[in-house]
Amino acid sequence: MKTRDRILQCSLEMFSQYGHVKVSTVEIANALEISPGNLYYHFNGKDQLLTELFYEYEAAINKLMSFYEDDVQAFEDYWAYLNVYVGLIQQYSFFYRDMKVIFDENKLLKRRFMRLVNNHHSFFLKMLTSLNASSEIKMSEAQQSSMADTICLIATNSLDTQLAEEDYDLQAITQRIVLRIIMLVEPYFSSESKEKYQHEVEQNPVEATSLFS
Amino acid sequence: MKTRDRILQCSLEMFSQYGHVKVSTVEIANALEISPGNLYYHFNGKDQLLTELFYEYEAAINKLMSFYEDDVQAFEDYWAYLNVYVGLIQQYSFFYRDMKVIFDENKLLKRRFMRLVNNHHSFFLKMLTSLNASSEIKMSEAQQSSMADTICLIATNSLDTQLAEEDYDLQAITQRIVLRIIMLVEPYFSSESKEKYQHEVEQNPVEATSLFS
């Protein structure tokens, strides 16, 4: 892996684990066993690191969104796609946690971040609308809009990663979030979908253990 | 109001609005038009301010919880109580937003914070369990546990306050969160409760506008 990419990856891991406020560029350089000067050769400080990580995240979400039409054809595809989508959000969830501090000084980046949050909402609404159109679920328009809000909050929430142990398991957290979303939508399923959903849950037995016990 | 209380109130407002990382004790003193020395006479730095604010919040939640049995007798009481409870959480929501940075250095306080999050979960679970016991809703035990998790995440989420304008309306945010919770529980209502719930919503016409539009 190129040094530049290694720096980005290590920064993301350290920002996620300790909070970006607590991590200095010198500590990132130390963790990578490179000199601070080498890091500065690639990135002009922490702000640039944050900006580049944000662009990386934004590009990944946009790329994923562009696959939506191909990837999601049948009922089952929603949950697989949802899993990838939520996993990507959770990977960069420190942005949601720390956005007040990160974006208040960079209005341009803040606007792009807000647009991304709007895109999440549009995606979840789109998902609910098409599930409704194909009679998989039965939900009023007001319910769809409110549910899309709620799903957006759950998907971007970082309480899961924050309460988790230091070396948290991103995949397990993502699965728990997706299961939580499915359980929210479940009462609106048609009886036919309920069977398929049951099948889906049996195939992917996610432990529905409580975060808080 | 005593100077000590004014300092606490102003700190809470500034931490909520700008993020506690960005606010110095000197800025708090300036906002209050007192000398930094006067502030330090009452509080030995920002860490002590954070600790005192946390104790204040913890005491308020515990006091509220002790009123639960008296306050919540009938179906309608749940929503009024929920409103006060969520409002209190939202008032101190910067703790949830910034906990990684605030509590990592103070393990004792972190344990107390975790206990408080567990208490939230117990409260929401208790609410769902008694609604179920009195046949107002129909939910399996697994559904109750999962729903309590979700409600806890929504109640402590700070995306609402973070996306809001600088001078956000705490009451409006709280109402939106409570409405979101009611809409999540709604599909499980008995037909009788649905009527009562409808009545409740009509009496408190909260704009169910999307955060993200």
GROMACS .gro file of C-alpha atoms in nm:
model
  426
    1MET     CA    1   0.000   0.000   0.000
    2LYS     CA    2   0.123   0.351  -0.077
    3THR     CA    3   0.235   0.562   0.218
    4ARG     CA    4  -0.041   0.814   0.143
    5ASP     CA    5  -0.309   0.545   0.165
    6ARG     CA    6  -0.155   0.394   0.478
    7ILE     CA    7  -0.167   0.737   0.645
    8LEU     CA    8  -0.535   0.781   0.554
    9GLN     CA    9  -0.629   0.434   0.676
   10CYS     CA   10  -0.442   0.472   1.003
   11SER     CA   11  -0.594   0.818   1.061
   12LEU     CA   12  -0.944   0.683   1.009
   13GLU     CA   13  -0.882   0.400   1.255
   14MET     CA   14  -0.735   0.630   1.519
   15PHE     CA   15  -0.999   0.903   1.476
   16SER     CA   16  -1.272   0.638   1.507
   17GLN     CA   17  -1.121   0.478   1.812
   18TYR     CA   18  -1.009   0.777   2.017
   19GLY     CA   19  -1.200   1.071   1.868
   20HIS     CA   20  -1.024   1.301   1.619
   21VAL     CA   21  -0.967   1.568   1.887
   22LYS     CA   22  -0.735   1.344   2.084
   23VAL     CA   23  -0.520   1.225   1.796
   24SER     CA   24  -0.227   1.436   1.673
   25THR     CA   25  -0.045   1.397   1.341
   26VAL     CA   26   0.268   1.308   1.538
   27GLU     CA   27   0.083   1.018   1.701
   28ILE     CA   28  -0.037   0.900   1.360
   29ALA     CA   29   0.320   0.914   1.229
   30ASN     CA   30   0.440   0.721   1.535
   31ALA     CA   31   0.175   0.453   1.491
   32LEU     CA   32   0.289   0.408   1.131
   33GLU     CA   33   0.656   0.423   1.227
   34ILE     CA   34   0.723   0.703   0.979
   35SER     CA   35   0.864   1.047   1.054
   36PRO     CA   36   0.627   1.342   1.111
   37GLY     CA   37   0.806   1.507   0.819
   38ASN     CA   38   0.710   1.218   0.593
   39LEU     CA   39   0.348   1.255   0.699
   40TYR     CA   40   0.363   1.629   0.633
   41TYR     CA   41   0.508   1.558   0.290
   42HIS     CA   42   0.174   1.391   0.206
   43PHE     CA   43  -0.071   1.590   0.420
   44ASN     CA   44  -0.046   1.945   0.540
   45GLY     CA   45  -0.179   1.875   0.892
   46LYS     CA   46  -0.486   1.724   1.053
   47ASP     CA   47  -0.738   1.945   0.875
   48GLN     CA   48  -0.622   1.818   0.539
   49LEU     CA   49  -0.636   1.459   0.667
   50LEU     CA   50  -0.997   1.513   0.776
   51THR     CA   51  -1.086   1.673   0.444
   52GLU     CA   52  -0.931   1.390   0.242
   53LEU     CA   53  -1.106   1.128   0.458
   54PHE     CA   54  -1.433   1.307   0.402
   55TYR     CA   55  -1.382   1.313   0.023
   56GLU     CA   56  -1.297   0.942   0.035
   57TYR     CA   57  -1.618   0.870   0.228
   58GLU     CA   58  -1.831   1.090   0.004
   59ALA     CA   59  -1.692   0.921  -0.309
   60ALA     CA   60  -1.757   0.574  -0.164
   61ILE     CA   61  -2.120   0.659  -0.080
   62ASN     CA   62  -2.177   0.813  -0.424
   63LYS     CA   63  -2.026   0.511  -0.595
   64LEU     CA   64  -2.243   0.278  -0.389
   65MET     CA   65  -2.553   0.483  -0.470
   66SER     CA   66  -2.475   0.457  -0.841
   67PHE     CA   67  -2.491   0.077  -0.808
   68TYR     CA   68  -2.832   0.091  -0.645
   69GLU     CA   69  -3.044   0.029  -0.955
   70ASP     CA   70  -2.834  -0.272  -1.055
   71ASP     CA   71  -2.789  -0.413  -0.707
   72VAL     CA   72  -3.142  -0.390  -0.578
   73GLN     CA   73  -3.385  -0.579  -0.796
   74ALA     CA   74  -3.570  -0.808  -0.562
   75PHE     CA   75  -3.692  -0.787  -0.206
   76GLU     CA   76  -3.395  -0.978  -0.066
   77ASP     CA   77  -3.148  -0.739  -0.228
   78TYR     CA   78  -3.256  -0.454  -0.001
   79TRP     CA   79  -3.107  -0.608   0.310
   80ALA     CA   80  -2.776  -0.696   0.151
   81TYR     CA   81  -2.749  -0.346   0.006
   82LEU     CA   82  -2.860  -0.189   0.333
   83ASN     CA   83  -2.585  -0.382   0.507
   84VAL     CA   84  -2.316  -0.242   0.278
   85TYR     CA   85  -2.460   0.109   0.296
   86VAL     CA   86  -2.486   0.117   0.677
   87GLY     CA   87  -2.145  -0.047   0.710
   88LEU     CA   88  -1.991   0.236   0.508
   89ILE     CA   89  -2.163   0.500   0.723
   90GLN     CA   90  -2.046   0.328   1.042
   91GLN     CA   91  -1.690   0.306   0.915
   92TYR     CA   92  -1.681   0.686   0.899
   93SER     CA   93  -1.918   0.744   1.191
   94PHE     CA   94  -1.675   0.971   1.376
   95PHE     CA   95  -1.777   1.242   1.127
   96TYR     CA   96  -2.132   1.229   1.269
   97ARG     CA   97  -2.003   1.218   1.622
   98ASP     CA   98  -1.760   1.506   1.589
   99MET     CA   99  -1.924   1.712   1.315
  100LYS     CA  100  -1.983   2.013   1.537
  101VAL     CA  101  -1.609   2.051   1.584
  102ILE     CA  102  -1.497   1.931   1.240
  103PHE     CA  103  -1.730   2.125   1.016
  104ASP     CA  104  -1.795   2.449   1.203
  105GLU     CA  105  -1.465   2.587   1.077
  106ASN     CA  106  -1.514   2.471   0.722
  107LYS     CA  107  -1.845   2.593   0.585
  108LEU     CA  108  -1.785   2.453   0.237
  109LEU     CA  109  -1.720   2.104   0.374
  110LYS     CA  110  -2.019   2.141   0.607
  111ARG     CA  111  -2.247   2.202   0.310
  112ARG     CA  112  -2.113   1.890   0.139
  113PHE     CA  113  -2.163   1.694   0.459
  114MET     CA  114  -2.523   1.815   0.492
  115ARG     CA  115  -2.583   1.713   0.131
  116LEU     CA  116  -2.453   1.365   0.212
  117VAL     CA  117  -2.689   1.338   0.511
  118ASN     CA  118  -2.972   1.442   0.280
  119ASN     CA  119  -2.865   1.172   0.036
  120HIS     CA  120  -2.888   0.911   0.312
  121HIS     CA  121  -3.239   1.026   0.383
  122SER     CA  122  -3.333   1.016   0.013
  123PHE     CA  123  -3.196   0.665  -0.015
  124PHE     CA  124  -3.392   0.532   0.283
  125LEU     CA  125  -3.705   0.706   0.159
  126LYS     CA  126  -3.651   0.560  -0.188
  127MET     CA  127  -3.616   0.214  -0.038
  128LEU     CA  128  -3.941   0.249   0.161
  129THR     CA  129  -4.126   0.398  -0.135
  130SER     CA  130  -4.032   0.117  -0.369
  131LEU     CA  131  -4.107  -0.149  -0.105
  132ASN     CA  132  -4.445   0.018  -0.072
  133ALA     CA  133  -4.501   0.040  -0.448
  134SER     CA  134  -4.432  -0.331  -0.488
  135SER     CA  135  -4.673  -0.404  -0.198
  136GLU     CA  136  -4.401  -0.558   0.016
  137ILE     CA  137  -4.491  -0.311   0.288
  138LYS     CA  138  -4.795  -0.095   0.351
  139MET     CA  139  -4.710   0.252   0.478
  140SER     CA  140  -4.866   0.593   0.434
  141GLU     CA  141  -4.654   0.872   0.286
  142ALA     CA  142  -4.627   1.042   0.626
  143GLN     CA  143  -4.515   0.715   0.780
  144GLN     CA  144  -4.254   0.666   0.506
  145SER     CA  145  -4.111   1.011   0.563
  146SER     CA  146  -4.099   0.973   0.941
  147MET     CA  147  -3.951   0.623   0.912
  148ALA     CA  148  -3.681   0.747   0.672
  149ASP     CA  149  -3.588   1.012   0.932
  150THR     CA  150  -3.566   0.749   1.202
  151ILE     CA  151  -3.363   0.506   0.992
  152CYS     CA  152  -3.125   0.788   0.903
  153LEU     CA  153  -3.074   0.866   1.272
  154ILE     CA  154  -3.015   0.503   1.357
  155ALA     CA  155  -2.775   0.445   1.068
  156THR     CA  156  -2.563   0.750   1.150
  157ASN     CA  157  -2.576   0.709   1.527
  158SER     CA  158  -2.240   0.644   1.683
  159LEU     CA  159  -2.354   0.541   2.030
  160ASP     CA  160  -2.291   0.179   1.927
  161THR     CA  161  -1.927   0.237   1.842
  162GLN     CA  162  -1.882   0.466   2.140
  163LEU     CA  163  -2.017   0.220   2.394
  164ALA     CA  164  -1.824  -0.064   2.234
  165GLU     CA  165  -1.487  -0.182   2.354
  166GLU     CA  166  -1.172  -0.027   2.211
  167ASP     CA  167  -1.129  -0.281   1.932
  168TYR     CA  168  -1.486  -0.290   1.819
  169ASP     CA  169  -1.621  -0.524   1.557
  170LEU     CA  170  -1.756  -0.300   1.280
  171GLN     CA  171  -1.933  -0.589   1.108
  172ALA     CA  172  -2.117  -0.691   1.424
  173ILE     CA  173  -2.225  -0.331   1.489
  174THR     CA  174  -2.344  -0.294   1.130
  175GLN     CA  175  -2.544  -0.617   1.150
  176ARG     CA  176  -2.706  -0.503   1.473
  177ILE     CA  177  -2.806  -0.171   1.315
  178VAL     CA  178  -2.951  -0.340   1.006
  179LEU     CA  179  -3.144  -0.585   1.223
  180ARG     CA  180  -3.278  -0.289   1.421
  181ILE     CA  181  -3.393  -0.126   1.096
  182ILE     CA  182  -3.560  -0.448   0.975
  183MET     CA  183  -3.742  -0.482   1.308
  184LEU     CA  184  -3.872  -0.126   1.272
  185VAL     CA  185  -4.008  -0.190   0.925
  186GLU     CA  186  -4.135  -0.539   1.005
  187PRO     CA  187  -4.483  -0.446   1.138
  188TYR     CA  188  -4.556  -0.286   0.799
  189PHE     CA  189  -4.462  -0.599   0.601
  190SER     CA  190  -4.726  -0.777   0.400
  191SER     CA  191  -4.781  -1.133   0.520
  192GLU     CA  192  -4.590  -1.260   0.217
  193SER     CA  193  -4.294  -1.035   0.296
  194LYS     CA  194  -4.306  -1.146   0.657
  195GLU     CA  195  -4.231  -1.498   0.544
  196LYS     CA  196  -3.942  -1.383   0.328
  197TYR     CA  197  -3.812  -1.165   0.609
  198GLN     CA  198  -3.829  -1.457   0.849
  199HIS     CA  199  -3.627  -1.657   0.598
  200GLU     CA  200  -3.374  -1.374   0.573
  201VAL     CA  201  -3.332  -1.354   0.951
  202GLU     CA  202  -3.293  -1.730   0.977
  203GLN     CA  203  -3.023  -1.724   0.713
  204ASN     CA  204  -2.839  -1.443   0.889
  205PRO     CA  205  -2.885  -1.518   1.254
  206VAL     CA  206  -2.777  -1.190   1.407
  207GLU     CA  207  -2.772  -1.193   1.784
  208ALA     CA  208  -3.034  -0.936   1.878
  209THR     CA  209  -2.860  -0.876   2.207
  210SER     CA  210  -2.919  -0.548   2.373
  211LEU     CA  211  -2.649  -0.285   2.368
  212PHE     CA  212  -2.744  -0.187   2.716
  213SER     CA  213  -2.742  -0.505   2.916
  214MET     CA  214  -2.912   3.359   4.050
  215LYS     CA  215  -2.586   3.275   4.225
  216THR     CA  216  -2.265   3.322   4.026
  217ARG     CA  217  -2.191   2.950   4.057
  218ASP     CA  218  -2.525   2.857   3.898
  219ARG     CA  219  -2.488   3.122   3.629
  220ILE     CA  220  -2.149   2.974   3.535
  221LEU     CA  221  -2.297   2.624   3.511
  222GLN     CA  222  -2.592   2.739   3.303
  223CYS     CA  223  -2.377   2.941   3.064
  224SER     CA  224  -2.128   2.652   3.028
  225LEU     CA  225  -2.408   2.411   2.940
  226GLU     CA  226  -2.543   2.650   2.677
  227MET     CA  227  -2.201   2.712   2.523
  228PHE     CA  228  -2.095   2.344   2.531
  229SER     CA  229  -2.425   2.249   2.365
  230GLN     CA  230  -2.401   2.513   2.099
  231TYR     CA  231  -2.034   2.499   2.001
  232GLY     CA  232  -1.913   2.165   2.136
  233HIS     CA  233  -1.723   2.153   2.464
  234VAL     CA  234  -1.389   2.119   2.287
  235LYS     CA  235  -1.415   2.465   2.134
  236VAL     CA  236  -1.518   2.653   2.447
  237SER     CA  237  -1.253   2.772   2.694
  238THR     CA  238  -1.317   2.883   3.053
  239VAL     CA  239  -1.197   3.231   2.954
  240GLU     CA  240  -1.469   3.247   2.688
  241ILE     CA  241  -1.729   3.139   2.944
  242ALA     CA  242  -1.609   3.410   3.182
  243ASN     CA  243  -1.623   3.665   2.898
  244ALA     CA  244  -1.977   3.565   2.804
  245LEU     CA  245  -2.081   3.615   3.166
  246GLU     CA  246  -1.883   3.939   3.198
  247ILE     CA  247  -1.695   3.810   3.502
  248SER     CA  248  -1.319   3.774   3.543
  249PRO     CA  249  -1.152   3.438   3.471
  250GLY     CA  250  -1.029   3.453   3.830
  251ASN     CA  251  -1.386   3.471   3.955
  252LEU     CA  252  -1.475   3.165   3.747
  253TYR     CA  253  -1.173   2.978   3.885
  254TYR     CA  254  -1.281   3.073   4.237
  255HIS     CA  255  -1.590   2.856   4.175
  256PHE     CA  256  -1.458   2.590   3.937
  257ASN     CA  257  -1.108   2.457   3.902
  258GLY     CA  258  -1.108   2.446   3.520
  259LYS     CA  259  -1.316   2.293   3.243
  260ASP     CA  260  -1.294   1.935   3.370
  261GLN     CA  261  -1.460   2.034   3.694
  262LEU     CA  262  -1.730   2.223   3.504
  263LEU     CA  263  -1.801   1.912   3.296
  264THR     CA  264  -1.809   1.693   3.606
  265GLU     CA  265  -2.050   1.927   3.790
  266LEU     CA  266  -2.275   1.949   3.483
  267PHE     CA  267  -2.280   1.572   3.465
  268TYR     CA  268  -2.375   1.540   3.834
  269GLU     CA  269  -2.649   1.798   3.778
  270TYR     CA  270  -2.785   1.599   3.484
  271GLU     CA  271  -2.759   1.266   3.666
  272ALA     CA  272  -2.944   1.408   3.970
  273ALA     CA  273  -3.220   1.553   3.748
  274ILE     CA  274  -3.274   1.219   3.570
  275ASN     CA  275  -3.277   1.028   3.900
  276LYS     CA  276  -3.526   1.274   4.049
  277LEU     CA  277  -3.748   1.243   3.745
  278MET     CA  278  -3.729   0.863   3.760
  279SER     CA  279  -3.838   0.871   4.126
  280PHE     CA  280  -4.157   1.052   4.017
  281TYR     CA  281  -4.237   0.787   3.758
  282GLU     CA  282  -4.478   0.577   3.967
  283ASP     CA  283  -4.678   0.886   4.068
  284ASP     CA  284  -4.667   1.060   3.732
  285VAL     CA  285  -4.753   0.773   3.503
  286GLN     CA  286  -5.087   0.618   3.591
  287ALA     CA  287  -5.285   0.619   3.270
  288PHE     CA  288  -5.204   0.572   2.905
  289GLU     CA  289  -5.195   0.946   2.833
  290ASP     CA  290  -4.940   1.006   3.108
  291TYR     CA  291  -4.672   0.815   2.919
  292TRP     CA  292  -4.640   1.078   2.649
  293ALA     CA  293  -4.626   1.373   2.887
  294TYR     CA  294  -4.365   1.195   3.096
  295LEU     CA  295  -4.173   1.086   2.787
  296ASN     CA  296  -4.164   1.448   2.677
  297VAL     CA  297  -4.007   1.565   3.003
  298TYR     CA  298  -3.764   1.273   3.007
  299VAL     CA  299  -3.647   1.320   2.646
  300GLY     CA  300  -3.631   1.697   2.695
  301LEU     CA  301  -3.389   1.649   2.983
  302ILE     CA  302  -3.170   1.413   2.780
  303GLN     CA  303  -3.165   1.658   2.489
  304GLN     CA  304  -3.073   1.948   2.716
  305TYR     CA  305  -2.753   1.764   2.806
  306SER     CA  306  -2.712   1.589   2.471
  307PHE     CA  307  -2.357   1.719   2.421
  308PHE     CA  308  -2.249   1.450   2.670
  309TYR     CA  309  -2.365   1.183   2.424
  310ARG     CA  310  -2.207   1.365   2.135
  311ASP     CA  311  -1.870   1.422   2.298
  312MET     CA  312  -1.852   1.129   2.539
  313LYS     CA  313  -1.551   0.971   2.372
  314VAL     CA  314  -1.345   1.279   2.454
  315ILE     CA  315  -1.510   1.367   2.787
  316PHE     CA  316  -1.515   1.031   2.957
  317ASP     CA  317  -1.209   0.851   2.825
  318GLU     CA  318  -0.992   1.037   3.070
  319ASN     CA  319  -1.223   0.988   3.364
  320LYS     CA  320  -1.304   0.620   3.410
  321LEU     CA  321  -1.510   0.677   3.725
  322LEU     CA  322  -1.734   0.930   3.552
  323LYS     CA  323  -1.753   0.701   3.248
  324ARG     CA  324  -1.894   0.420   3.463
  325ARG     CA  325  -2.157   0.657   3.605
  326PHE     CA  326  -2.242   0.772   3.254
  327MET     CA  327  -2.281   0.413   3.133
  328ARG     CA  328  -2.509   0.344   3.429
  329LEU     CA  329  -2.722   0.642   3.327
  330VAL     CA  330  -2.749   0.512   2.969
  331ASN     CA  331  -2.855   0.177   3.114
  332ASN     CA  332  -3.117   0.356   3.322
  333HIS     CA  333  -3.259   0.518   3.010
  334HIS     CA  334  -3.288   0.176   2.854
  335SER     CA  335  -3.454   0.032   3.167
  336PHE     CA  336  -3.702   0.316   3.168
  337PHE     CA  337  -3.802   0.272   2.803
  338LEU     CA  338  -3.826  -0.104   2.851
  339LYS     CA  339  -4.041  -0.053   3.163
  340MET     CA  340  -4.270   0.177   2.967
  341LEU     CA  341  -4.312  -0.077   2.687
  342THR     CA  342  -4.359  -0.365   2.931
  343SER     CA  343  -4.635  -0.192   3.125
  344LEU     CA  344  -4.806  -0.073   2.805
  345ASN     CA  345  -4.796  -0.436   2.697
  346ALA     CA  346  -4.921  -0.566   3.034
  347SER     CA  347  -5.219  -0.331   3.020
  348SER     CA  348  -5.291  -0.446   2.660
  349GLU     CA  349  -5.238  -0.098   2.518
  350ILE     CA  350  -4.978  -0.247   2.285
  351LYS     CA  351  -4.903  -0.598   2.170
  352MET     CA  352  -4.534  -0.673   2.149
  353SER     CA  353  -4.323  -0.983   2.206
  354GLU     CA  354  -4.044  -0.967   2.465
  355ALA     CA  355  -3.780  -0.965   2.192
  356GLN     CA  356  -3.961  -0.679   2.020
  357GLN     CA  357  -3.981  -0.485   2.346
  358SER     CA  358  -3.609  -0.522   2.407
  359SER     CA  359  -3.516  -0.423   2.053
  360MET     CA  360  -3.759  -0.130   2.057
  361ALA     CA  361  -3.618  -0.006   2.391
  362ASP     CA  362  -3.270  -0.008   2.230
  363THR     CA  363  -3.396   0.190   1.935
  364ILE     CA  364  -3.585   0.443   2.149
  365CYS     CA  365  -3.274   0.490   2.361
  366LEU     CA  366  -3.068   0.563   2.051
  367ILE     CA  367  -3.324   0.810   1.920
  368ALA     CA  368  -3.365   0.987   2.254
  369THR     CA  369  -2.992   1.033   2.302
  370ASN     CA  370  -2.912   1.114   1.942
  371SER     CA  371  -2.775   1.459   1.893
  372LEU     CA  372  -2.799   1.480   1.513
  373ASP     CA  373  -3.112   1.693   1.559
  374THR     CA  374  -2.936   1.957   1.765
  375GLN     CA  375  -2.627   1.939   1.547
  376LEU     CA  376  -2.810   1.993   1.221
  377ALA     CA  377  -3.024   2.267   1.376
  378GLU     CA  378  -2.941   2.633   1.348
  379GLU     CA  379  -2.723   2.795   1.612
  380ASP     CA  380  -3.011   2.905   1.835
  381TYR     CA  381  -3.206   2.585   1.825
  382ASP     CA  382  -3.544   2.537   1.981
  383LEU     CA  383  -3.500   2.261   2.239
  384GLN     CA  384  -3.873   2.219   2.287
  385ALA     CA  385  -3.938   2.173   1.915
  386ILE     CA  386  -3.656   1.919   1.890
  387THR     CA  387  -3.791   1.729   2.192
  388GLN     CA  388  -4.143   1.721   2.048
  389ARG     CA  389  -4.011   1.590   1.719
  390ILE     CA  390  -3.821   1.313   1.897
  391VAL     CA  391  -4.125   1.214   2.105
  392LEU     CA  392  -4.345   1.210   1.795
  393ARG     CA  393  -4.087   0.989   1.626
  394ILE     CA  394  -4.101   0.749   1.922
  395ILE     CA  395  -4.482   0.742   1.920
  396MET     CA  396  -4.481   0.669   1.546
  397LEU     CA  397  -4.245   0.377   1.606
  398VAL     CA  398  -4.467   0.225   1.871
  399GLU     CA  399  -4.792   0.304   1.689
  400PRO     CA  400  -4.817  -0.012   1.472
  401TYR     CA  401  -4.822  -0.217   1.794
  402PHE     CA  402  -5.109  -0.021   1.949
  403SER     CA  403  -5.438  -0.194   2.018
  404SER     CA  404  -5.725  -0.043   1.819
  405GLU     CA  405  -5.848   0.125   2.136
  406SER     CA  406  -5.508   0.281   2.201
  407LYS     CA  407  -5.492   0.394   1.840
  408GLU     CA  408  -5.796   0.610   1.900
  409LYS     CA  409  -5.648   0.757   2.216
  410TYR     CA  410  -5.317   0.812   2.040
  411GLN     CA  411  -5.493   0.984   1.753
  412HIS     CA  412  -5.659   1.211   2.009
  413GLU     CA  413  -5.321   1.283   2.167
  414VAL     CA  414  -5.164   1.378   1.834
  415GLU     CA  415  -5.459   1.601   1.747
  416GLN     CA  416  -5.429   1.780   2.080
  417ASN     CA  417  -5.055   1.830   2.031
  418PRO     CA  418  -5.019   1.896   1.664
  419VAL     CA  419  -4.647   1.856   1.621
  420GLU     CA  420  -4.523   1.930   1.274
  421ALA     CA  421  -4.389   1.597   1.154
  422THR     CA  422  -4.161   1.776   0.913
  423SER     CA  423  -3.850   1.599   0.803
  424LEU     CA  424  -3.517   1.700   0.947
  425PHE     CA  425  -3.358   1.639   0.614
  426SER     CA  426  -3.565   1.834   0.365
   0.00000   0.00000   0.00000
